[in-house]
Amino acid sequence: MKMQQLQYTDKAWKIYMHAEEFDRMQCQLVLAFGPSGVITDTAVFNYLERSYPEAHIILTAAAGEVILPQLFLNSVVVNAFQFDNTIVHCAETNISKHANSYEAGHCLMQQLQQSDLYTAFLMADNTVVNGCELLAGFNKLNSQAILVSGGLTGNRCQFSKAFVGLNQAPGDGVIIAIGFYGRQLQLNQDSFGAWNEYGPVQTITAFKEI
């Protein structure tokens, strides 16, 4: 695998990393993360589409963008991947097309399911998608027990308009699944998150599922 990493800030692009022999014309997958106000700028998608014409381009709203060891809050961070022995397919749906998140997850796995599916990566709008139900529906057809990873979009503390897009400018309610096929890919995973407590203790007496 070869990778290129770049950042869009102040309406300009900067390359942070460019692996030797990386060929943008052979790039299969592009992941872009940034705040809703920037990731939805059509100039961002248009640039990526021109730069990586053969790639699946996923744009996702995020609560912060990381280029080690720095954290940014008003930029777009892009990771472009060129795989040597892995095939990439993407599936997309919108929560508005389904009765619930479970059915949406089931629909995505139906689109990706093949005997050589090795792993899947999901991204969803956290303001309207129930992540637990999405995974339950997806894994209903996961007979090979492949590793499923991914995340829910973020919009800092606003909890609104957390956009996702596949091969187009991001929109709300979008759910994307990326399937990786073949056994040559090696996987590692990690996660980190934290909340700070503040204010009086509250008791939750009811909630509405999404």
mmCIF file of the C-alpha atoms, coordinates in Angstrom:
data_MODEL
# 
_entry.id   MODEL 
# 
loop_
_atom_site.group_PDB 
_atom_site.id 
_atom_site.type_symbol 
_atom_site.label_atom_id 
_atom_site.label_alt_id 
_atom_site.label_comp_id 
_atom_site.label_asym_id 
_atom_site.label_entity_id 
_atom_site.label_seq_id 
_atom_site.pdbx_PDB_ins_code 
_atom_site.Cartn_x 
_atom_site.Cartn_y 
_atom_site.Cartn_z 
_atom_site.occupancy 
_atom_site.B_iso_or_equiv 
_atom_site.pdbx_formal_charge 
_atom_site.auth_seq_id 
_atom_site.auth_comp_id 
_atom_site.auth_asym_id 
_atom_site.auth_atom_id 
_atom_site.pdbx_PDB_model_num 
ATOM 1   C CA . MET A 1 1   ? 0.000   0.000   0.000   1.00 0.00 ? 1   MET A CA 1 
ATOM 2   C CA . LYS A 1 2   ? 1.146   3.509   -0.831  1.00 0.00 ? 2   LYS A CA 1 
ATOM 3   C CA . MET A 1 3   ? -0.324  6.672   0.645   1.00 0.00 ? 3   MET A CA 1 
ATOM 4   C CA . GLN A 1 4   ? -0.468  10.411  0.168   1.00 0.00 ? 4   GLN A CA 1 
ATOM 5   C CA . GLN A 1 5   ? -1.643  12.827  2.860   1.00 0.00 ? 5   GLN A CA 1 
ATOM 6   C CA . LEU A 1 6   ? -2.599  16.437  2.300   1.00 0.00 ? 6   LEU A CA 1 
ATOM 7   C CA . GLN A 1 7   ? -4.474  19.283  3.955   1.00 0.00 ? 7   GLN A CA 1 
ATOM 8   C CA . TYR A 1 8   ? -6.781  22.033  2.725   1.00 0.00 ? 8   TYR A CA 1 
ATOM 9   C CA . THR A 1 9   ? -6.646  25.189  4.804   1.00 0.00 ? 9   THR A CA 1 
ATOM 10  C CA . ASP A 1 10  ? -7.140  28.876  4.005   1.00 0.00 ? 10  ASP A CA 1 
ATOM 11  C CA . LYS A 1 11  ? -8.300  27.812  0.522   1.00 0.00 ? 11  LYS A CA 1 
ATOM 12  C CA . ALA A 1 12  ? -4.918  26.258  -0.296  1.00 0.00 ? 12  ALA A CA 1 
ATOM 13  C CA . TRP A 1 13  ? -3.624  22.668  -0.480  1.00 0.00 ? 13  TRP A CA 1 
ATOM 14  C CA . LYS A 1 14  ? -0.458  21.387  1.180   1.00 0.00 ? 14  LYS A CA 1 
ATOM 15  C CA . ILE A 1 15  ? 1.065   17.900  0.814   1.00 0.00 ? 15  ILE A CA 1 
ATOM 16  C CA . TYR A 1 16  ? 2.262   16.465  4.125   1.00 0.00 ? 16  TYR A CA 1 
ATOM 17  C CA . MET A 1 17  ? 3.316   13.021  3.002   1.00 0.00 ? 17  MET A CA 1 
ATOM 18  C CA . HIS A 1 18  ? 3.894   11.402  -0.363  1.00 0.00 ? 18  HIS A CA 1 
ATOM 19  C CA . ALA A 1 19  ? 5.016   7.792   -0.441  1.00 0.00 ? 19  ALA A CA 1 
ATOM 20  C CA . GLU A 1 20  ? 7.613   6.798   -2.970  1.00 0.00 ? 20  GLU A CA 1 
ATOM 21  C CA . GLU A 1 21  ? 6.006   5.494   -6.173  1.00 0.00 ? 21  GLU A CA 1 
ATOM 22  C CA . PHE A 1 22  ? 2.546   6.710   -5.164  1.00 0.00 ? 22  PHE A CA 1 
ATOM 23  C CA . ASP A 1 23  ? 0.583   7.252   -8.373  1.00 0.00 ? 23  ASP A CA 1 
ATOM 24  C CA . ARG A 1 24  ? -2.538  9.397   -7.973  1.00 0.00 ? 24  ARG A CA 1 
ATOM 25  C CA . MET A 1 25  ? -3.915  7.965   -11.214 1.00 0.00 ? 25  MET A CA 1 
ATOM 26  C CA . GLN A 1 26  ? -3.846  4.490   -9.619  1.00 0.00 ? 26  GLN A CA 1 
ATOM 27  C CA . CYS A 1 27  ? -5.309  5.622   -6.288  1.00 0.00 ? 27  CYS A CA 1 
ATOM 28  C CA . GLN A 1 28  ? -8.432  3.617   -5.334  1.00 0.00 ? 28  GLN A CA 1 
ATOM 29  C CA . LEU A 1 29  ? -9.622  5.308   -2.149  1.00 0.00 ? 29  LEU A CA 1 
ATOM 30  C CA . VAL A 1 30  ? -9.640  8.849   -0.740  1.00 0.00 ? 30  VAL A CA 1 
ATOM 31  C CA . LEU A 1 31  ? -10.845 9.705   2.776   1.00 0.00 ? 31  LEU A CA 1 
ATOM 32  C CA . ALA A 1 32  ? -11.401 13.375  3.595   1.00 0.00 ? 32  ALA A CA 1 
ATOM 33  C CA . PHE A 1 33  ? -12.310 14.722  7.047   1.00 0.00 ? 33  PHE A CA 1 
ATOM 34  C CA . GLY A 1 34  ? -13.205 18.281  8.024   1.00 0.00 ? 34  GLY A CA 1 
ATOM 35  C CA . PRO A 1 35  ? -15.771 20.523  9.718   1.00 0.00 ? 35  PRO A CA 1 
ATOM 36  C CA . SER A 1 36  ? -19.187 20.765  8.077   1.00 0.00 ? 36  SER A CA 1 
ATOM 37  C CA . GLY A 1 37  ? -18.628 24.342  6.935   1.00 0.00 ? 37  GLY A CA 1 
ATOM 38  C CA . VAL A 1 38  ? -15.490 23.379  5.011   1.00 0.00 ? 38  VAL A CA 1 
ATOM 39  C CA . ILE A 1 39  ? -16.064 19.756  3.910   1.00 0.00 ? 39  ILE A CA 1 
ATOM 40  C CA . THR A 1 40  ? -19.219 20.813  2.036   1.00 0.00 ? 40  THR A CA 1 
ATOM 41  C CA . ASP A 1 41  ? -17.329 23.409  -0.012  1.00 0.00 ? 41  ASP A CA 1 
ATOM 42  C CA . THR A 1 42  ? -17.675 22.182  -3.608  1.00 0.00 ? 42  THR A CA 1 
ATOM 43  C CA . ALA A 1 43  ? -14.094 23.316  -4.270  1.00 0.00 ? 43  ALA A CA 1 
ATOM 44  C CA . VAL A 1 44  ? -12.880 20.522  -1.978  1.00 0.00 ? 44  VAL A CA 1 
ATOM 45  C CA . PHE A 1 45  ? -14.664 17.718  -3.813  1.00 0.00 ? 45  PHE A CA 1 
ATOM 46  C CA . ASN A 1 46  ? -13.869 19.177  -7.239  1.00 0.00 ? 46  ASN A CA 1 
ATOM 47  C CA . TYR A 1 47  ? -10.153 19.251  -6.431  1.00 0.00 ? 47  TYR A CA 1 
ATOM 48  C CA . LEU A 1 48  ? -10.140 15.678  -5.156  1.00 0.00 ? 48  LEU A CA 1 
ATOM 49  C CA . GLU A 1 49  ? -12.123 14.424  -8.142  1.00 0.00 ? 49  GLU A CA 1 
ATOM 50  C CA . ARG A 1 50  ? -9.600  16.003  -10.506 1.00 0.00 ? 50  ARG A CA 1 
ATOM 51  C CA . SER A 1 51  ? -6.601  14.781  -8.514  1.00 0.00 ? 51  SER A CA 1 
ATOM 52  C CA . TYR A 1 52  ? -7.749  11.163  -8.073  1.00 0.00 ? 52  TYR A CA 1 
ATOM 53  C CA . PRO A 1 53  ? -9.978  10.402  -11.082 1.00 0.00 ? 53  PRO A CA 1 
ATOM 54  C CA . GLU A 1 54  ? -10.178 6.623   -10.507 1.00 0.00 ? 54  GLU A CA 1 
ATOM 55  C CA . ALA A 1 55  ? -10.726 6.696   -6.734  1.00 0.00 ? 55  ALA A CA 1 
ATOM 56  C CA . HIS A 1 56  ? -13.760 6.355   -4.520  1.00 0.00 ? 56  HIS A CA 1 
ATOM 57  C CA . ILE A 1 57  ? -13.876 9.673   -2.665  1.00 0.00 ? 57  ILE A CA 1 
ATOM 58  C CA . ILE A 1 58  ? -15.468 9.776   0.788   1.00 0.00 ? 58  ILE A CA 1 
ATOM 59  C CA . LEU A 1 59  ? -15.972 13.140  2.495   1.00 0.00 ? 59  LEU A CA 1 
ATOM 60  C CA . THR A 1 60  ? -16.962 13.184  6.155   1.00 0.00 ? 60  THR A CA 1 
ATOM 61  C CA . ALA A 1 61  ? -17.720 15.896  8.698   1.00 0.00 ? 61  ALA A CA 1 
ATOM 62  C CA . ALA A 1 62  ? -15.431 15.655  11.719  1.00 0.00 ? 62  ALA A CA 1 
ATOM 63  C CA . ALA A 1 63  ? -15.061 17.318  15.107  1.00 0.00 ? 63  ALA A CA 1 
ATOM 64  C CA . GLY A 1 64  ? -11.324 17.764  14.548  1.00 0.00 ? 64  GLY A CA 1 
ATOM 65  C CA . GLU A 1 65  ? -8.650  16.824  12.040  1.00 0.00 ? 65  GLU A CA 1 
ATOM 66  C CA . VAL A 1 66  ? -5.362  15.192  12.975  1.00 0.00 ? 66  VAL A CA 1 
ATOM 67  C CA . ILE A 1 67  ? -2.025  15.246  11.216  1.00 0.00 ? 67  ILE A CA 1 
ATOM 68  C CA . LEU A 1 68  ? 0.356   13.880  13.806  1.00 0.00 ? 68  LEU A CA 1 
ATOM 69  C CA . PRO A 1 69  ? 1.210   15.385  16.142  1.00 0.00 ? 69  PRO A CA 1 
ATOM 70  C CA . GLN A 1 70  ? -1.133  18.324  15.470  1.00 0.00 ? 70  GLN A CA 1 
ATOM 71  C CA . LEU A 1 71  ? -4.884  18.790  15.863  1.00 0.00 ? 71  LEU A CA 1 
ATOM 72  C CA . PHE A 1 72  ? -6.683  21.188  13.500  1.00 0.00 ? 72  PHE A CA 1 
ATOM 73  C CA . LEU A 1 73  ? -10.219 22.548  13.697  1.00 0.00 ? 73  LEU A CA 1 
ATOM 74  C CA . ASN A 1 74  ? -10.922 24.384  10.439  1.00 0.00 ? 74  ASN A CA 1 
ATOM 75  C CA . SER A 1 75  ? -9.273  22.420  7.681   1.00 0.00 ? 75  SER A CA 1 
ATOM 76  C CA . VAL A 1 76  ? -9.743  19.289  5.597   1.00 0.00 ? 76  VAL A CA 1 
ATOM 77  C CA . VAL A 1 77  ? -7.311  16.400  6.063   1.00 0.00 ? 77  VAL A CA 1 
ATOM 78  C CA . VAL A 1 78  ? -7.114  13.933  3.179   1.00 0.00 ? 78  VAL A CA 1 
ATOM 79  C CA . ASN A 1 79  ? -5.635  10.428  3.059   1.00 0.00 ? 79  ASN A CA 1 
ATOM 80  C CA . ALA A 1 80  ? -5.300  8.879   -0.401  1.00 0.00 ? 80  ALA A CA 1 
ATOM 81  C CA . PHE A 1 81  ? -4.574  5.153   -0.742  1.00 0.00 ? 81  PHE A CA 1 
ATOM 82  C CA . GLN A 1 82  ? -3.122  3.084   -3.539  1.00 0.00 ? 82  GLN A CA 1 
ATOM 83  C CA . PHE A 1 83  ? -3.443  -0.638  -2.836  1.00 0.00 ? 83  PHE A CA 1 
ATOM 84  C CA . ASP A 1 84  ? -1.301  -3.243  -4.551  1.00 0.00 ? 84  ASP A CA 1 
ATOM 85  C CA . ASN A 1 85  ? -3.407  -6.365  -4.018  1.00 0.00 ? 85  ASN A CA 1 
ATOM 86  C CA . THR A 1 86  ? -6.702  -5.134  -2.554  1.00 0.00 ? 86  THR A CA 1 
ATOM 87  C CA . ILE A 1 87  ? -9.903  -4.306  -4.423  1.00 0.00 ? 87  ILE A CA 1 
ATOM 88  C CA . VAL A 1 88  ? -12.177 -1.590  -3.040  1.00 0.00 ? 88  VAL A CA 1 
ATOM 89  C CA . HIS A 1 89  ? -15.940 -1.328  -3.532  1.00 0.00 ? 89  HIS A CA 1 
ATOM 90  C CA . CYS A 1 90  ? -18.281 1.179   -1.899  1.00 0.00 ? 90  CYS A CA 1 
ATOM 91  C CA . ALA A 1 91  ? -21.969 1.056   -1.036  1.00 0.00 ? 91  ALA A CA 1 
ATOM 92  C CA . GLU A 1 92  ? -24.200 3.992   -0.168  1.00 0.00 ? 92  GLU A CA 1 
ATOM 93  C CA . THR A 1 93  ? -27.692 4.615   1.110   1.00 0.00 ? 93  THR A CA 1 
ATOM 94  C CA . ASN A 1 94  ? -29.647 7.308   2.921   1.00 0.00 ? 94  ASN A CA 1 
ATOM 95  C CA . ILE A 1 95  ? -31.472 6.783   6.186   1.00 0.00 ? 95  ILE A CA 1 
ATOM 96  C CA . SER A 1 96  ? -34.536 8.433   4.636   1.00 0.00 ? 96  SER A CA 1 
ATOM 97  C CA . LYS A 1 97  ? -34.947 5.369   2.400   1.00 0.00 ? 97  LYS A CA 1 
ATOM 98  C CA . HIS A 1 98  ? -35.334 2.990   5.350   1.00 0.00 ? 98  HIS A CA 1 
ATOM 99  C CA . ALA A 1 99  ? -37.672 2.500   8.278   1.00 0.00 ? 99  ALA A CA 1 
ATOM 100 C CA . ASN A 1 100 ? -34.740 2.418   10.693  1.00 0.00 ? 100 ASN A CA 1 
ATOM 101 C CA . SER A 1 101 ? -30.951 2.142   10.994  1.00 0.00 ? 101 SER A CA 1 
ATOM 102 C CA . TYR A 1 102 ? -31.074 -1.670  11.192  1.00 0.00 ? 102 TYR A CA 1 
ATOM 103 C CA . GLU A 1 103 ? -32.603 -1.914  7.726   1.00 0.00 ? 103 GLU A CA 1 
ATOM 104 C CA . ALA A 1 104 ? -30.026 0.555   6.380   1.00 0.00 ? 104 ALA A CA 1 
ATOM 105 C CA . GLY A 1 105 ? -27.171 -1.605  7.669   1.00 0.00 ? 105 GLY A CA 1 
ATOM 106 C CA . HIS A 1 106 ? -28.747 -4.712  6.167   1.00 0.00 ? 106 HIS A CA 1 
ATOM 107 C CA . CYS A 1 107 ? -29.044 -2.937  2.815   1.00 0.00 ? 107 CYS A CA 1 
ATOM 108 C CA . LEU A 1 108 ? -25.365 -1.929  2.809   1.00 0.00 ? 108 LEU A CA 1 
ATOM 109 C CA . MET A 1 109 ? -24.096 -5.438  3.533   1.00 0.00 ? 109 MET A CA 1 
ATOM 110 C CA . GLN A 1 110 ? -26.280 -6.819  0.749   1.00 0.00 ? 110 GLN A CA 1 
ATOM 111 C CA . GLN A 1 111 ? -24.457 -4.523  -1.667  1.00 0.00 ? 111 GLN A CA 1 
ATOM 112 C CA . LEU A 1 112 ? -20.965 -5.510  -0.480  1.00 0.00 ? 112 LEU A CA 1 
ATOM 113 C CA . GLN A 1 113 ? -21.405 -9.203  0.230   1.00 0.00 ? 113 GLN A CA 1 
ATOM 114 C CA . GLN A 1 114 ? -18.996 -11.432 -1.703  1.00 0.00 ? 114 GLN A CA 1 
ATOM 115 C CA . SER A 1 115 ? -16.969 -14.490 -0.732  1.00 0.00 ? 115 SER A CA 1 
ATOM 116 C CA . ASP A 1 116 ? -13.656 -12.582 -0.763  1.00 0.00 ? 116 ASP A CA 1 
ATOM 117 C CA . LEU A 1 117 ? -14.853 -9.621  1.357   1.00 0.00 ? 117 LEU A CA 1 
ATOM 118 C CA . TYR A 1 118 ? -12.101 -9.200  3.964   1.00 0.00 ? 118 TYR A CA 1 
ATOM 119 C CA . THR A 1 119 ? -13.172 -6.167  5.989   1.00 0.00 ? 119 THR A CA 1 
ATOM 120 C CA . ALA A 1 120 ? -15.633 -3.259  5.895   1.00 0.00 ? 120 ALA A CA 1 
ATOM 121 C CA . PHE A 1 121 ? -15.469 0.347   7.036   1.00 0.00 ? 121 PHE A CA 1 
ATOM 122 C CA . LEU A 1 122 ? -18.688 2.291   7.755   1.00 0.00 ? 122 LEU A CA 1 
ATOM 123 C CA . MET A 1 123 ? -19.339 6.027   8.025   1.00 0.00 ? 123 MET A CA 1 
ATOM 124 C CA . ALA A 1 124 ? -22.732 7.491   8.958   1.00 0.00 ? 124 ALA A CA 1 
ATOM 125 C CA . ASP A 1 125 ? -24.437 10.754  9.883   1.00 0.00 ? 125 ASP A CA 1 
ATOM 126 C CA . ASN A 1 126 ? -24.608 10.570  13.676  1.00 0.00 ? 126 ASN A CA 1 
ATOM 127 C CA . THR A 1 127 ? -27.488 13.034  13.947  1.00 0.00 ? 127 THR A CA 1 
ATOM 128 C CA . VAL A 1 128 ? -30.014 10.669  12.335  1.00 0.00 ? 128 VAL A CA 1 
ATOM 129 C CA . VAL A 1 129 ? -28.424 7.198   12.422  1.00 0.00 ? 129 VAL A CA 1 
ATOM 130 C CA . ASN A 1 130 ? -28.347 4.826   15.375  1.00 0.00 ? 130 ASN A CA 1 
ATOM 131 C CA . GLY A 1 131 ? -24.869 3.314   15.185  1.00 0.00 ? 131 GLY A CA 1 
ATOM 132 C CA . CYS A 1 132 ? -25.670 0.219   17.247  1.00 0.00 ? 132 CYS A CA 1 
ATOM 133 C CA . GLU A 1 133 ? -28.677 -0.654  15.103  1.00 0.00 ? 133 GLU A CA 1 
ATOM 134 C CA . LEU A 1 134 ? -26.732 0.066   11.919  1.00 0.00 ? 134 LEU A CA 1 
ATOM 135 C CA . LEU A 1 135 ? -24.064 -2.452  12.953  1.00 0.00 ? 135 LEU A CA 1 
ATOM 136 C CA . ALA A 1 136 ? -26.665 -5.007  14.001  1.00 0.00 ? 136 ALA A CA 1 
ATOM 137 C CA . GLY A 1 137 ? -28.317 -4.854  10.594  1.00 0.00 ? 137 GLY A CA 1 
ATOM 138 C CA . PHE A 1 138 ? -24.976 -4.987  8.790   1.00 0.00 ? 138 PHE A CA 1 
ATOM 139 C CA . ASN A 1 139 ? -23.740 -7.959  10.814  1.00 0.00 ? 139 ASN A CA 1 
ATOM 140 C CA . LYS A 1 140 ? -26.966 -9.890  10.286  1.00 0.00 ? 140 LYS A CA 1 
ATOM 141 C CA . LEU A 1 141 ? -25.498 -10.934 6.936   1.00 0.00 ? 141 LEU A CA 1 
ATOM 142 C CA . ASN A 1 142 ? -21.898 -11.037 8.166   1.00 0.00 ? 142 ASN A CA 1 
ATOM 143 C CA . SER A 1 143 ? -21.675 -14.817 8.086   1.00 0.00 ? 143 SER A CA 1 
ATOM 144 C CA . GLN A 1 144 ? -17.874 -14.776 7.738   1.00 0.00 ? 144 GLN A CA 1 
ATOM 145 C CA . ALA A 1 145 ? -17.523 -12.582 10.844  1.00 0.00 ? 145 ALA A CA 1 
ATOM 146 C CA . ILE A 1 146 ? -15.280 -10.105 9.046   1.00 0.00 ? 146 ILE A CA 1 
ATOM 147 C CA . LEU A 1 147 ? -13.927 -7.133  10.999  1.00 0.00 ? 147 LEU A CA 1 
ATOM 148 C CA . VAL A 1 148 ? -16.227 -4.109  10.731  1.00 0.00 ? 148 VAL A CA 1 
ATOM 149 C CA . SER A 1 149 ? -14.840 -0.697  11.702  1.00 0.00 ? 149 SER A CA 1 
ATOM 150 C CA . GLY A 1 150 ? -15.582 2.964   11.017  1.00 0.00 ? 150 GLY A CA 1 
ATOM 151 C CA . GLY A 1 151 ? -17.324 5.732   12.882  1.00 0.00 ? 151 GLY A CA 1 
ATOM 152 C CA . LEU A 1 152 ? -20.079 8.309   13.139  1.00 0.00 ? 152 LEU A CA 1 
ATOM 153 C CA . THR A 1 153 ? -19.597 11.809  11.824  1.00 0.00 ? 153 THR A CA 1 
ATOM 154 C CA . GLY A 1 154 ? -19.033 14.707  14.187  1.00 0.00 ? 154 GLY A CA 1 
ATOM 155 C CA . ASN A 1 155 ? -19.719 18.438  14.175  1.00 0.00 ? 155 ASN A CA 1 
ATOM 156 C CA . ARG A 1 156 ? -17.951 19.499  17.351  1.00 0.00 ? 156 ARG A CA 1 
ATOM 157 C CA . CYS A 1 157 ? -20.584 20.196  19.998  1.00 0.00 ? 157 CYS A CA 1 
ATOM 158 C CA . GLN A 1 158 ? -23.342 21.354  17.656  1.00 0.00 ? 158 GLN A CA 1 
ATOM 159 C CA . PHE A 1 159 ? -24.865 17.872  17.095  1.00 0.00 ? 159 PHE A CA 1 
ATOM 160 C CA . SER A 1 160 ? -26.356 18.975  13.786  1.00 0.00 ? 160 SER A CA 1 
ATOM 161 C CA . LYS A 1 161 ? -25.623 18.690  10.089  1.00 0.00 ? 161 LYS A CA 1 
ATOM 162 C CA . ALA A 1 162 ? -22.916 16.038  10.242  1.00 0.00 ? 162 ALA A CA 1 
ATOM 163 C CA . PHE A 1 163 ? -22.472 15.418  6.529   1.00 0.00 ? 163 PHE A CA 1 
ATOM 164 C CA . VAL A 1 164 ? -21.179 12.405  4.582   1.00 0.00 ? 164 VAL A CA 1 
ATOM 165 C CA . GLY A 1 165 ? -20.631 12.037  0.852   1.00 0.00 ? 165 GLY A CA 1 
ATOM 166 C CA . LEU A 1 166 ? -19.523 9.365   -1.632  1.00 0.00 ? 166 LEU A CA 1 
ATOM 167 C CA . ASN A 1 167 ? -18.152 10.601  -4.954  1.00 0.00 ? 167 ASN A CA 1 
ATOM 168 C CA . GLN A 1 168 ? -20.059 13.849  -4.571  1.00 0.00 ? 168 GLN A CA 1 
ATOM 169 C CA . ALA A 1 169 ? -20.386 16.778  -2.185  1.00 0.00 ? 169 ALA A CA 1 
ATOM 170 C CA . PRO A 1 170 ? -21.561 15.565  1.254   1.00 0.00 ? 170 PRO A CA 1 
ATOM 171 C CA . GLY A 1 171 ? -25.182 15.610  2.373   1.00 0.00 ? 171 GLY A CA 1 
ATOM 172 C CA . ASP A 1 172 ? -27.164 14.713  5.484   1.00 0.00 ? 172 ASP A CA 1 
ATOM 173 C CA . GLY A 1 173 ? -28.534 11.263  6.275   1.00 0.00 ? 173 GLY A CA 1 
ATOM 174 C CA . VAL A 1 174 ? -25.925 9.525   4.122   1.00 0.00 ? 174 VAL A CA 1 
ATOM 175 C CA . ILE A 1 175 ? -24.422 6.174   5.175   1.00 0.00 ? 175 ILE A CA 1 
ATOM 176 C CA . ILE A 1 176 ? -21.415 4.684   3.406   1.00 0.00 ? 176 ILE A CA 1 
ATOM 177 C CA . ALA A 1 177 ? -19.790 1.256   3.591   1.00 0.00 ? 177 ALA A CA 1 
ATOM 178 C CA . ILE A 1 178 ? -16.361 0.576   2.112   1.00 0.00 ? 178 ILE A CA 1 
ATOM 179 C CA . GLY A 1 179 ? -15.570 -3.041  1.312   1.00 0.00 ? 179 GLY A CA 1 
ATOM 180 C CA . PHE A 1 180 ? -11.994 -4.313  1.037   1.00 0.00 ? 180 PHE A CA 1 
ATOM 181 C CA . TYR A 1 181 ? -11.561 -7.543  -0.914  1.00 0.00 ? 181 TYR A CA 1 
ATOM 182 C CA . GLY A 1 182 ? -8.640  -9.991  -0.882  1.00 0.00 ? 182 GLY A CA 1 
ATOM 183 C CA . ARG A 1 183 ? -6.425  -11.422 1.851   1.00 0.00 ? 183 ARG A CA 1 
ATOM 184 C CA . GLN A 1 184 ? -3.275  -9.376  1.309   1.00 0.00 ? 184 GLN A CA 1 
ATOM 185 C CA . LEU A 1 185 ? -4.376  -6.452  3.483   1.00 0.00 ? 185 LEU A CA 1 
ATOM 186 C CA . GLN A 1 186 ? -3.098  -6.389  7.074   1.00 0.00 ? 186 GLN A CA 1 
ATOM 187 C CA . LEU A 1 187 ? -5.292  -4.664  9.659   1.00 0.00 ? 187 LEU A CA 1 
ATOM 188 C CA . ASN A 1 188 ? -4.709  -2.911  12.959  1.00 0.00 ? 188 ASN A CA 1 
ATOM 189 C CA . GLN A 1 189 ? -7.250  -0.972  14.972  1.00 0.00 ? 189 GLN A CA 1 
ATOM 190 C CA . ASP A 1 190 ? -7.420  1.472   17.856  1.00 0.00 ? 190 ASP A CA 1 
ATOM 191 C CA . SER A 1 191 ? -9.844  3.999   19.301  1.00 0.00 ? 191 SER A CA 1 
ATOM 192 C CA . PHE A 1 192 ? -9.822  6.825   21.788  1.00 0.00 ? 192 PHE A CA 1 
ATOM 193 C CA . GLY A 1 193 ? -12.509 9.099   23.169  1.00 0.00 ? 193 GLY A CA 1 
ATOM 194 C CA . ALA A 1 194 ? -13.351 10.995  26.303  1.00 0.00 ? 194 ALA A CA 1 
ATOM 195 C CA . TRP A 1 195 ? -15.930 13.253  27.894  1.00 0.00 ? 195 TRP A CA 1 
ATOM 196 C CA . ASN A 1 196 ? -15.462 15.809  30.657  1.00 0.00 ? 196 ASN A CA 1 
ATOM 197 C CA . GLU A 1 197 ? -18.132 15.911  33.352  1.00 0.00 ? 197 GLU A CA 1 
ATOM 198 C CA . TYR A 1 198 ? -19.824 19.199  34.168  1.00 0.00 ? 198 TYR A CA 1 
ATOM 199 C CA . GLY A 1 199 ? -23.096 20.486  35.663  1.00 0.00 ? 199 GLY A CA 1 
ATOM 200 C CA . PRO A 1 200 ? -25.531 18.749  37.996  1.00 0.00 ? 200 PRO A CA 1 
ATOM 201 C CA . VAL A 1 201 ? -26.262 15.018  37.820  1.00 0.00 ? 201 VAL A CA 1 
ATOM 202 C CA . GLN A 1 202 ? -29.353 14.312  35.719  1.00 0.00 ? 202 GLN A CA 1 
ATOM 203 C CA . THR A 1 203 ? -31.588 11.254  35.540  1.00 0.00 ? 203 THR A CA 1 
ATOM 204 C CA . ILE A 1 204 ? -32.734 10.165  32.065  1.00 0.00 ? 204 ILE A CA 1 
ATOM 205 C CA . THR A 1 205 ? -36.343 8.972   32.215  1.00 0.00 ? 205 THR A CA 1 
ATOM 206 C CA . ALA A 1 206 ? -37.081 8.525   28.507  1.00 0.00 ? 206 ALA A CA 1 
ATOM 207 C CA . PHE A 1 207 ? -35.444 8.721   25.104  1.00 0.00 ? 207 PHE A CA 1 
ATOM 208 C CA . LYS A 1 208 ? -36.388 8.402   21.464  1.00 0.00 ? 208 LYS A CA 1 
ATOM 209 C CA . GLU A 1 209 ? -34.411 6.017   19.262  1.00 0.00 ? 209 GLU A CA 1 
ATOM 210 C CA . ILE A 1 210 ? -33.293 7.094   15.804  1.00 0.00 ? 210 ILE A CA 1 
# 
